[in-house]
Tab-separated table of C-alpha atoms in Angstrom:
chain	number	residue	atom	x	y	z
A	283	MET	CA	-161.805	-78.273	-152.733
A	284	SER	CA	-164.282	-79.217	-150.138
A	285	GLY	CA	-166.198	-82.563	-150.042
A	286	GLN	CA	-169.466	-80.719	-150.945
A	287	GLU	CA	-167.823	-79.022	-153.959
A	288	ALA	CA	-166.446	-82.414	-155.144
A	289	ARG	CA	-169.913	-83.947	-155.009
A	290	THR	CA	-171.623	-81.108	-156.941
A	291	PRO	CA	-171.734	-81.970	-160.676
A	292	GLU	CA	-170.509	-79.325	-163.071
A	293	ARG	CA	-173.379	-77.747	-165.041
A	294	ARG	CA	-173.048	-78.760	-168.648
A	295	ARG	CA	-175.762	-76.540	-170.089
A	296	SER	CA	-175.890	-72.905	-170.693
A	297	GLU	CA	-179.655	-72.711	-170.463
A	298	PRO	CA	-181.276	-71.787	-167.223
A	299	LEU	CA	-182.796	-74.715	-165.414
A	300	ASN	CA	-186.559	-74.690	-165.861
A	301	ARG	CA	-189.356	-77.163	-166.651
A	302	GLU	CA	-188.783	-77.000	-170.407
A	303	THR	CA	-184.965	-77.679	-170.153
A	304	VAL	CA	-185.683	-80.586	-167.731
A	305	LEU	CA	-188.200	-82.089	-170.150
A	306	LYS	CA	-185.947	-81.606	-173.190
A	307	ALA	CA	-183.073	-83.391	-171.391
A	308	ALA	CA	-185.438	-86.161	-170.377
A	309	VAL	CA	-186.509	-86.557	-174.047
A	310	ASP	CA	-182.904	-86.625	-175.207
A	311	LEU	CA	-181.967	-89.179	-172.613
A	312	ALA	CA	-184.947	-91.415	-173.592
A	313	ASP	CA	-184.061	-91.117	-177.273
A	314	GLU	CA	-180.514	-92.329	-176.558
A	315	ALA	CA	-181.171	-95.066	-174.026
A	316	GLY	CA	-184.844	-95.737	-173.861
A	317	VAL	CA	-187.417	-94.513	-171.323
A	318	GLY	CA	-186.379	-97.425	-169.000
A	319	ALA	CA	-182.974	-95.710	-168.503
A	320	LEU	CA	-184.632	-92.445	-167.238
A	321	THR	CA	-184.102	-91.790	-163.580
A	322	MET	CA	-184.059	-88.596	-161.567
A	323	ARG	CA	-180.370	-89.170	-160.854
A	324	LYS	CA	-179.390	-89.730	-164.460
A	325	LEU	CA	-181.421	-86.791	-165.588
A	326	ALA	CA	-179.760	-84.531	-162.977
A	327	GLU	CA	-176.284	-85.712	-164.047
A	328	ARG	CA	-177.174	-84.841	-167.653
A	329	LEU	CA	-178.217	-81.345	-166.637
A	330	GLY	CA	-175.220	-80.894	-164.303
A	331	VAL	CA	-177.247	-80.328	-161.155
A	332	GLU	CA	-178.124	-82.173	-158.011
A	333	ALA	CA	-181.179	-84.357	-158.193
A	334	MET	CA	-183.077	-82.397	-155.590
A	335	SER	CA	-182.889	-79.329	-157.865
A	336	LEU	CA	-185.241	-81.052	-160.371
A	337	TYR	CA	-188.062	-81.058	-157.813
A	338	HIS	CA	-188.259	-77.238	-158.050
A	339	HIS	CA	-189.525	-77.699	-161.633
A	340	VAL	CA	-191.183	-81.122	-161.770
A	341	ALA	CA	-193.136	-82.906	-158.999
A	342	ASN	CA	-191.841	-86.449	-159.650
A	343	LYS	CA	-190.943	-88.891	-162.443
A	344	ASP	CA	-194.582	-89.253	-163.445
A	345	ALA	CA	-194.749	-85.528	-164.058
A	346	ILE	CA	-191.686	-85.825	-166.261
A	347	LEU	CA	-193.274	-88.664	-168.300
A	348	ASP	CA	-196.420	-86.601	-168.670
A	349	GLY	CA	-194.331	-83.640	-169.891
A	350	MET	CA	-192.274	-85.730	-172.285
A	351	VAL	CA	-195.397	-86.943	-173.939
A	352	ASP	CA	-196.548	-83.393	-174.196
A	353	VAL	CA	-193.290	-82.399	-175.832
A	354	VAL	CA	-193.716	-85.155	-178.493
A	355	PHE	CA	-197.308	-84.151	-179.218
A	356	GLY	CA	-196.037	-80.557	-179.635
A	357	GLU	CA	-193.824	-81.779	-182.513
A	358	VAL	CA	-196.825	-83.283	-184.368
A	359	GLY	CA	-198.250	-80.817	-186.903
A	360	LEU	CA	-201.907	-79.828	-186.319
A	361	PRO	CA	-204.296	-80.662	-189.127
A	362	PRO	CA	-204.376	-77.444	-191.331
A	363	ASP	CA	-207.640	-75.607	-191.368
A	364	GLU	CA	-207.318	-74.833	-195.058
A	365	LEU	CA	-207.240	-78.526	-196.087
A	366	GLY	CA	-210.207	-80.852	-196.350
A	367	TRP	CA	-210.409	-83.453	-193.585
A	368	LYS	CA	-208.847	-86.254	-195.677
A	369	ALA	CA	-205.716	-84.310	-196.686
A	370	ALA	CA	-205.455	-82.837	-193.187
A	371	MET	CA	-205.643	-86.355	-191.595
A	372	ARG	CA	-203.023	-87.612	-194.057
A	373	GLN	CA	-200.650	-84.799	-193.206
A	374	ARG	CA	-201.245	-85.238	-189.536
A	375	ALA	CA	-200.683	-88.993	-189.696
A	376	VAL	CA	-197.358	-88.514	-191.566
A	377	SER	CA	-196.202	-86.001	-188.970
A	378	LEU	CA	-197.193	-88.279	-186.107
A	379	ARG	CA	-195.311	-91.222	-187.603
A	380	ASP	CA	-192.286	-88.953	-188.097
A	381	ALA	CA	-192.393	-87.916	-184.453
A	382	LEU	CA	-192.713	-91.554	-183.256
A	383	SER	CA	-189.724	-92.452	-185.495
A	384	ARG	CA	-187.651	-89.817	-183.702
A	385	HIS	CA	-188.883	-90.839	-180.221
A	386	ARG	CA	-189.477	-94.603	-180.385
A	387	TRP	CA	-189.919	-94.848	-176.651
A	388	ALA	CA	-193.073	-92.686	-176.955
A	389	ILE	CA	-195.092	-95.328	-178.776
A	390	GLY	CA	-196.044	-97.012	-175.480
A	391	LEU	CA	-196.638	-93.772	-173.653
A	392	MET	CA	-198.459	-91.366	-175.972
A	393	GLU	CA	-201.957	-92.623	-175.039
A	394	SER	CA	-201.217	-94.063	-171.627
A	395	ARG	CA	-200.842	-90.948	-169.558
A	396	THR	CA	-203.769	-89.729	-167.425
A	397	ASN	CA	-202.590	-86.143	-167.048
A	398	PRO	CA	-202.305	-84.763	-170.648
A	399	GLY	CA	-200.558	-81.427	-171.092
A	400	PRO	CA	-201.699	-78.377	-173.085
A	401	ARG	CA	-200.063	-79.422	-176.290
A	402	THR	CA	-201.567	-82.886	-176.092
A	403	LEU	CA	-205.041	-81.433	-175.535
A	404	ARG	CA	-204.597	-78.871	-178.264
A	405	HIS	CA	-203.554	-81.571	-180.690
A	406	HIS	CA	-206.474	-83.883	-179.898
A	407	ASP	CA	-208.927	-80.944	-180.076
A	408	ALA	CA	-207.672	-79.973	-183.450
A	409	VAL	CA	-207.911	-83.511	-184.859
A	410	ILE	CA	-211.516	-83.847	-183.621
A	411	GLY	CA	-212.390	-80.370	-184.991
A	412	SER	CA	-211.029	-81.315	-188.432
A	413	LEU	CA	-213.089	-84.381	-188.571
A	414	ARG	CA	-216.212	-82.647	-187.310
A	415	THR	CA	-215.736	-79.899	-189.913
A	416	GLY	CA	-215.339	-82.581	-192.516
A	417	GLY	CA	-218.822	-83.956	-191.824
A	418	PHE	CA	-218.255	-86.694	-189.232
A	419	SER	CA	-220.711	-86.945	-186.343
A	420	VAL	CA	-219.338	-86.953	-182.808
A	421	ALA	CA	-219.346	-90.696	-182.779
A	422	GLY	CA	-218.007	-90.906	-186.315
A	423	ALA	CA	-215.060	-88.601	-185.313
A	424	ALA	CA	-214.321	-90.851	-182.386
A	425	HIS	CA	-214.319	-93.863	-184.636
A	426	ALA	CA	-212.095	-92.194	-187.193
A	427	PHE	CA	-209.645	-90.859	-184.637
A	428	SER	CA	-209.347	-94.258	-182.980
A	429	LEU	CA	-208.769	-96.034	-186.334
A	430	LEU	CA	-206.170	-93.533	-187.537
A	431	ASP	CA	-204.182	-93.662	-184.361
A	432	SER	CA	-204.381	-97.417	-184.226
A	433	TYR	CA	-202.883	-97.616	-187.673
A	434	VAL	CA	-200.195	-95.007	-187.101
A	435	TYR	CA	-199.118	-96.316	-183.685
A	436	GLY	CA	-199.173	-99.948	-184.989
A	437	PHE	CA	-197.114	-99.162	-187.978
A	438	ALA	CA	-194.615	-97.151	-185.947
A	439	LEU	CA	-194.334	-99.979	-183.425
A	440	GLN	CA	-193.679	-102.523	-186.310
A	441	GLU	CA	-191.157	-100.249	-187.807
A	442	ALA	CA	-189.342	-99.881	-184.501
A	443	THR	CA	-189.055	-103.654	-184.001
A	444	LEU	CA	-188.151	-104.814	-187.570
A	445	PRO	CA	-184.854	-106.668	-187.851
A	446	PHE	CA	-183.903	-104.471	-190.833
A	447	GLU	CA	-184.088	-100.879	-191.977
A	448	ALA	CA	-187.555	-100.059	-193.010
A	449	SER	CA	-186.287	-97.605	-195.640
A	450	GLY	CA	-184.759	-100.273	-197.735
A	451	GLY	CA	-181.367	-102.016	-197.617
A	452	ASP	CA	-181.077	-105.676	-196.614
A	453	VAL	CA	-184.754	-106.600	-196.383
A	454	GLY	CA	-184.567	-108.554	-199.600
A	455	GLU	CA	-181.448	-110.505	-198.462
A	456	LEU	CA	-183.140	-111.224	-195.107
A	457	ALA	CA	-186.241	-112.556	-196.860
A	458	GLU	CA	-184.090	-114.787	-199.083
A	459	ALA	CA	-182.116	-116.038	-196.012
A	460	ILE	CA	-185.290	-116.898	-194.212
A	461	LEU	CA	-186.659	-118.825	-197.174
A	462	ASP	CA	-183.361	-120.641	-197.589
A	463	SER	CA	-183.699	-122.060	-194.105
A	464	ALA	CA	-186.802	-124.043	-195.146
A	465	PRO	CA	-188.024	-125.794	-198.259
A	466	ARG	CA	-189.595	-123.185	-200.505
A	467	SER	CA	-192.056	-125.604	-201.885
A	468	ALA	CA	-193.649	-125.928	-198.472
A	469	PHE	CA	-194.478	-122.166	-198.468
A	470	PRO	CA	-195.304	-121.192	-202.034
A	471	HIS	CA	-197.297	-118.042	-201.244
A	472	LEU	CA	-194.620	-116.696	-198.873
A	473	THR	CA	-191.924	-117.511	-201.408
A	474	GLU	CA	-193.795	-115.732	-204.223
A	475	LEU	CA	-194.266	-112.618	-202.111
A	476	ALA	CA	-190.653	-112.547	-201.026
A	477	VAL	CA	-189.195	-113.161	-204.443
A	478	ARG	CA	-191.524	-111.061	-206.581
A	479	HIS	CA	-192.105	-108.179	-204.178
A	480	VAL	CA	-189.902	-107.914	-201.145
A	481	ALA	CA	-186.636	-108.877	-202.881
A	482	GLN	CA	-187.028	-106.340	-205.623
A	483	PRO	CA	-184.351	-103.600	-205.711
A	484	ASP	CA	-186.785	-100.768	-205.228
A	485	TYR	CA	-188.806	-102.353	-202.339
A	486	ALA	CA	-188.789	-100.515	-198.987
A	487	TYR	CA	-191.110	-101.512	-196.150
A	488	ALA	CA	-191.433	-97.828	-195.201
A	489	ASP	CA	-193.419	-97.243	-198.402
A	490	GLU	CA	-196.190	-99.490	-197.106
A	491	PHE	CA	-197.276	-96.725	-194.669
A	492	ALA	CA	-198.571	-94.415	-197.398
A	493	ILE	CA	-200.382	-97.227	-199.083
A	494	GLY	CA	-202.076	-98.429	-195.925
A	495	LEU	CA	-202.889	-94.886	-194.833
A	496	ASP	CA	-204.728	-94.282	-198.150
A	497	LEU	CA	-206.688	-97.420	-197.644
A	498	VAL	CA	-207.753	-96.287	-194.150
A	499	LEU	CA	-208.731	-92.783	-195.371
A	500	ASP	CA	-210.566	-94.192	-198.393
A	501	GLY	CA	-212.521	-96.493	-196.006
A	502	LEU	CA	-213.317	-93.574	-193.681
A	503	GLU	CA	-214.534	-91.492	-196.637
A	504	LEU	CA	-216.991	-94.229	-197.562
A	505	ARG	CA	-218.243	-94.670	-194.044
A	506	ARG	CA	-218.572	-90.923	-193.448
A	507	ALA	CA	-221.818	-90.811	-195.406
A	508	HIS	CA	-223.290	-93.616	-193.358
A	509	PRO	CA	-226.226	-92.378	-191.138
A	510	ASP	CA	-224.352	-93.694	-188.088
A	511	TRP	CA	-221.280	-91.654	-189.051
A	512	SER	CA	-222.634	-88.317	-190.309
A	513	GLY	CA	-225.064	-85.920	-188.678
A	514	ASP	CA	-226.179	-86.059	-185.042
């Protein structure tokens, strides 16, 4: 075996190397190790090619990051035309949160890229269109879009950094342990919340998402009829 052959990694994928396979591999790598672990060398190793081969399909790492964000936006369901704006925004918010749960590295990237791809633009256009059809003015649609995304991204970030499983499990035990480390009489309201709500067997922090989302949507529904939010 020649030295060149020894240095050439063995291709570990049956798919032909193209932009989509490069981006999929990048997303998989970020899912496993975080976006900070993504380098051209590691991506090439994952695909079983030389690093220089990647540049036939993507210009640089920034282009990969742009494409990865576009892949994630492609996983978020578009607001259905047959639903009213409120139901459509609820369904879209749930889908976005699910995508961010699968790709936690994306929370800090989804709105930071300056070269959005076609799936990203299609997604944003559909959300604005749903709000406009639902009676929001241009400015009102912008306000609603910003508020909804702030809520979804914020909740997803909080879920990703919690020291317990958001779907349930040991959150009650953790709350009890925290309270046991300090005199409960000094924090009566925190103690009440922990004991009477968080420590209950059926409590799951993940359930807070739907409750908060309904509050946001109900508030938007009230504001939608305001002169500053409806009509142009």
